[in-house]
Amino acid sequence: MAYSCTDFVDDVLNNMVVRSWIKPVQYGPDDPQAQCDAVLGAISDADVSLRLTADAKQFYAELLDAVETLTGIAEEHGALALANVVYLQTAILKGGVIELTRDEADNLAFVKDLPSGCRWWQSVKLIE
C-alpha cells in the first residue's frame, strides 16, 4: 500500500502530539487549515527556542573566554556577581530579563565588555 498525504499528515500530527508540541484540541481531523496552523505555530515556537538556546550558549562561551573560570568571577567580582551571571544566562535562555539594583548592575558591568555585551545587557533591567 502506498503512503498517502493523509498518512503523512497523520504521522506528523501524531508525532507532534506525543512530543507535546501541539495538542489535539488545536485542530479537527477534517480541518487542514487548523492542522497547518498548529504545526506552523509549533515550528515557530521551536525556532524561537533554538535561537534563545544558541544565544545562551554564545553568552556562556563569551563569558568563559573572558574570565576563564566561573570561580574567577566570584573571586574577582563576588558571589553575587556569579549568581547574577547564572540568572542572566537563564534570562537569555528564556527570552526574559533580570532585575538588578544600580550596585548589582555596576558589579556585573564586566558583561558589557564581552563581544556581544550590548546584546546581553538588553536582558538586564535596572530597578530602584
PDB file of C-alpha atoms in Angstrom:
ATOM      1  CA  MET A   1       0.000   0.000   0.000  1.00  0.00           C
ATOM      2  CA  ALA A   2       1.264   3.458  -0.869  1.00  0.00           C
ATOM      3  CA  TYR A   3       1.957   6.096   1.735  1.00  0.00           C
ATOM      4  CA  SER A   4      -0.570   8.890   1.222  1.00  0.00           C
ATOM      5  CA  CYS A   5      -0.604  12.597   2.009  1.00  0.00           C
ATOM      6  CA  THR A   6      -3.177  11.826   4.694  1.00  0.00           C
ATOM      7  CA  ASP A   7      -0.832   9.237   6.225  1.00  0.00           C
ATOM      8  CA  PHE A   8       1.944  11.821   6.231  1.00  0.00           C
ATOM      9  CA  VAL A   9      -0.222  14.476   7.882  1.00  0.00           C
ATOM     10  CA  ASP A  10      -1.451  11.997  10.486  1.00  0.00           C
ATOM     11  CA  ASP A  11       2.108  10.881  11.273  1.00  0.00           C
ATOM     12  CA  VAL A  12       3.331  14.476  11.654  1.00  0.00           C
ATOM     13  CA  LEU A  13       0.398  15.468  13.852  1.00  0.00           C
ATOM     14  CA  ASN A  14       0.647  12.324  15.996  1.00  0.00           C
ATOM     15  CA  ASN A  15       4.392  12.782  16.450  1.00  0.00           C
ATOM     16  CA  MET A  16       3.969  16.405  17.490  1.00  0.00           C
ATOM     17  CA  VAL A  17       1.196  15.456  19.937  1.00  0.00           C
ATOM     18  CA  VAL A  18       3.378  12.741  21.505  1.00  0.00           C
ATOM     19  CA  ARG A  19       6.156  15.318  21.973  1.00  0.00           C
ATOM     20  CA  SER A  20       3.645  17.789  23.494  1.00  0.00           C
ATOM     21  CA  TRP A  21       4.444  20.341  20.797  1.00  0.00           C
ATOM     22  CA  ILE A  22       0.769  20.578  19.852  1.00  0.00           C
ATOM     23  CA  LYS A  23      -2.499  19.463  21.398  1.00  0.00           C
ATOM     24  CA  PRO A  24      -5.288  17.590  19.575  1.00  0.00           C
ATOM     25  CA  VAL A  25      -7.767  20.270  20.677  1.00  0.00           C
ATOM     26  CA  GLN A  26      -5.945  22.734  18.394  1.00  0.00           C
ATOM     27  CA  TYR A  27      -7.320  21.113  15.256  1.00  0.00           C
ATOM     28  CA  GLY A  28     -10.040  18.836  13.956  1.00  0.00           C
ATOM     29  CA  PRO A  29      -9.481  15.673  11.922  1.00  0.00           C
ATOM     30  CA  ASP A  30     -11.050  17.278   8.865  1.00  0.00           C
ATOM     31  CA  ASP A  31      -9.653  20.794   9.264  1.00  0.00           C
ATOM     32  CA  PRO A  32      -6.413  21.083   7.247  1.00  0.00           C
ATOM     33  CA  GLN A  33      -6.125  24.830   7.975  1.00  0.00           C
ATOM     34  CA  ALA A  34      -6.230  24.272  11.741  1.00  0.00           C
ATOM     35  CA  GLN A  35      -3.784  21.366  11.380  1.00  0.00           C
ATOM     36  CA  CYS A  36      -1.433  23.593   9.410  1.00  0.00           C
ATOM     37  CA  ASP A  37      -1.784  26.440  11.924  1.00  0.00           C
ATOM     38  CA  ALA A  38      -0.980  24.091  14.826  1.00  0.00           C
ATOM     39  CA  VAL A  39       2.108  22.679  13.095  1.00  0.00           C
ATOM     40  CA  LEU A  40       3.392  26.072  11.912  1.00  0.00           C
ATOM     41  CA  GLY A  41       2.843  27.511  15.392  1.00  0.00           C
ATOM     42  CA  ALA A  42       4.899  24.670  16.905  1.00  0.00           C
ATOM     43  CA  ILE A  43       7.655  25.200  14.329  1.00  0.00           C
ATOM     44  CA  SER A  44       7.703  28.925  15.084  1.00  0.00           C
ATOM     45  CA  ASP A  45       7.936  28.230  18.825  1.00  0.00           C
ATOM     46  CA  ALA A  46      10.760  25.749  18.214  1.00  0.00           C
ATOM     47  CA  ASP A  47      12.587  28.311  16.073  1.00  0.00           C
ATOM     48  CA  VAL A  48      12.419  30.884  18.877  1.00  0.00           C
ATOM     49  CA  SER A  49      13.536  28.283  21.406  1.00  0.00           C
ATOM     50  CA  LEU A  50      16.504  27.270  19.252  1.00  0.00           C
ATOM     51  CA  ARG A  51      17.548  30.895  18.797  1.00  0.00           C
ATOM     52  CA  LEU A  52      17.358  31.571  22.533  1.00  0.00           C
ATOM     53  CA  THR A  53      19.327  28.401  23.265  1.00  0.00           C
ATOM     54  CA  ALA A  54      22.014  29.449  20.777  1.00  0.00           C
ATOM     55  CA  ASP A  55      22.148  32.911  22.385  1.00  0.00           C
ATOM     56  CA  ALA A  56      22.567  31.412  25.867  1.00  0.00           C
ATOM     57  CA  LYS A  57      25.365  29.144  24.594  1.00  0.00           C
ATOM     58  CA  GLN A  58      27.090  32.091  22.930  1.00  0.00           C
ATOM     59  CA  PHE A  59      26.813  34.153  26.128  1.00  0.00           C
ATOM     60  CA  TYR A  60      28.400  31.340  28.119  1.00  0.00           C
ATOM     61  CA  ALA A  61      31.204  30.869  25.571  1.00  0.00           C
ATOM     62  CA  GLU A  62      31.988  34.604  25.501  1.00  0.00           C
ATOM     63  CA  LEU A  63      31.883  34.713  29.280  1.00  0.00           C
ATOM     64  CA  LEU A  64      34.327  31.829  29.701  1.00  0.00           C
ATOM     65  CA  ASP A  65      36.646  33.290  27.074  1.00  0.00           C
ATOM     66  CA  ALA A  66      36.735  36.498  29.111  1.00  0.00           C
ATOM     67  CA  VAL A  67      37.004  35.140  32.645  1.00  0.00           C
ATOM     68  CA  GLU A  68      38.406  31.632  32.101  1.00  0.00           C
ATOM     69  CA  THR A  69      36.576  30.122  35.117  1.00  0.00           C
ATOM     70  CA  LEU A  70      33.301  30.676  36.900  1.00  0.00           C
ATOM     71  CA  THR A  71      35.080  30.720  40.237  1.00  0.00           C
ATOM     72  CA  GLY A  72      37.173  33.566  38.844  1.00  0.00           C
ATOM     73  CA  ILE A  73      34.000  35.657  38.621  1.00  0.00           C
ATOM     74  CA  ALA A  74      33.295  35.042  42.299  1.00  0.00           C
ATOM     75  CA  GLU A  75      36.906  35.756  43.240  1.00  0.00           C
ATOM     76  CA  GLU A  76      37.086  38.989  41.247  1.00  0.00           C
ATOM     77  CA  HIS A  77      33.517  40.321  41.492  1.00  0.00           C
ATOM     78  CA  GLY A  78      31.944  38.401  44.377  1.00  0.00           C
ATOM     79  CA  ALA A  79      29.467  35.579  44.795  1.00  0.00           C
ATOM     80  CA  LEU A  80      26.501  37.820  43.956  1.00  0.00           C
ATOM     81  CA  ALA A  81      28.028  38.635  40.560  1.00  0.00           C
ATOM     82  CA  LEU A  82      28.445  34.916  39.876  1.00  0.00           C
ATOM     83  CA  ALA A  83      24.831  34.287  40.862  1.00  0.00           C
ATOM     84  CA  ASN A  84      23.672  37.139  38.617  1.00  0.00           C
ATOM     85  CA  VAL A  85      25.651  35.702  35.696  1.00  0.00           C
ATOM     86  CA  VAL A  86      23.709  32.466  36.102  1.00  0.00           C
ATOM     87  CA  TYR A  87      20.430  34.381  36.362  1.00  0.00           C
ATOM     88  CA  LEU A  88      21.384  36.390  33.269  1.00  0.00           C
ATOM     89  CA  GLN A  89      22.104  33.262  31.244  1.00  0.00           C
ATOM     90  CA  THR A  90      18.736  31.846  32.290  1.00  0.00           C
ATOM     91  CA  ALA A  91      17.034  35.102  31.290  1.00  0.00           C
ATOM     92  CA  ILE A  92      18.734  34.972  27.888  1.00  0.00           C
ATOM     93  CA  LEU A  93      17.647  31.332  27.501  1.00  0.00           C
ATOM     94  CA  LYS A  94      14.030  32.186  28.320  1.00  0.00           C
ATOM     95  CA  GLY A  95      13.920  35.497  26.457  1.00  0.00           C
ATOM     96  CA  GLY A  96      13.394  37.384  29.707  1.00  0.00           C
ATOM     97  CA  VAL A  97      15.226  39.863  31.906  1.00  0.00           C
ATOM     98  CA  ILE A  98      16.802  40.020  35.327  1.00  0.00           C
ATOM     99  CA  GLU A  99      16.177  42.971  37.602  1.00  0.00           C
ATOM    100  CA  LEU A 100      19.223  44.494  39.281  1.00  0.00           C
ATOM    101  CA  THR A 101      19.821  47.442  41.541  1.00  0.00           C
ATOM    102  CA  ARG A 102      22.349  50.021  40.407  1.00  0.00           C
ATOM    103  CA  ASP A 103      25.021  48.479  42.696  1.00  0.00           C
ATOM    104  CA  GLU A 104      24.314  44.973  41.394  1.00  0.00           C
ATOM    105  CA  ALA A 105      24.442  46.221  37.806  1.00  0.00           C
ATOM    106  CA  ASP A 106      27.734  48.009  38.449  1.00  0.00           C
ATOM    107  CA  ASN A 107      29.125  44.760  39.843  1.00  0.00           C
ATOM    108  CA  LEU A 108      28.012  42.885  36.727  1.00  0.00           C
ATOM    109  CA  ALA A 109      29.141  45.574  34.279  1.00  0.00           C
ATOM    110  CA  PHE A 110      32.017  43.373  33.044  1.00  0.00           C
ATOM    111  CA  VAL A 111      29.356  41.607  30.925  1.00  0.00           C
ATOM    112  CA  LYS A 112      29.147  44.771  28.799  1.00  0.00           C
ATOM    113  CA  ASP A 113      32.779  44.192  27.789  1.00  0.00           C
ATOM    114  CA  LEU A 114      32.016  40.828  26.204  1.00  0.00           C
ATOM    115  CA  PRO A 115      31.997  40.796  22.380  1.00  0.00           C
ATOM    116  CA  SER A 116      28.181  40.803  22.389  1.00  0.00           C
ATOM    117  CA  GLY A 117      27.912  42.641  25.688  1.00  0.00           C
ATOM    118  CA  CYS A 118      25.394  45.224  24.478  1.00  0.00           C
ATOM    119  CA  ARG A 119      23.135  42.408  23.345  1.00  0.00           C
ATOM    120  CA  TRP A 120      23.401  40.569  26.674  1.00  0.00           C
ATOM    121  CA  TRP A 121      22.840  43.765  28.624  1.00  0.00           C
ATOM    122  CA  GLN A 122      19.413  44.090  26.993  1.00  0.00           C
ATOM    123  CA  SER A 123      18.380  41.267  29.342  1.00  0.00           C
ATOM    124  CA  VAL A 124      19.183  43.458  32.376  1.00  0.00           C
ATOM    125  CA  LYS A 125      16.590  45.803  33.814  1.00  0.00           C
ATOM    126  CA  LEU A 126      17.647  48.376  36.389  1.00  0.00           C
ATOM    127  CA  ILE A 127      15.375  48.822  39.379  1.00  0.00           C
ATOM    128  CA  GLU A 128      15.465  51.475  42.066  1.00  0.00           C
TER     129      GLU A 128
END
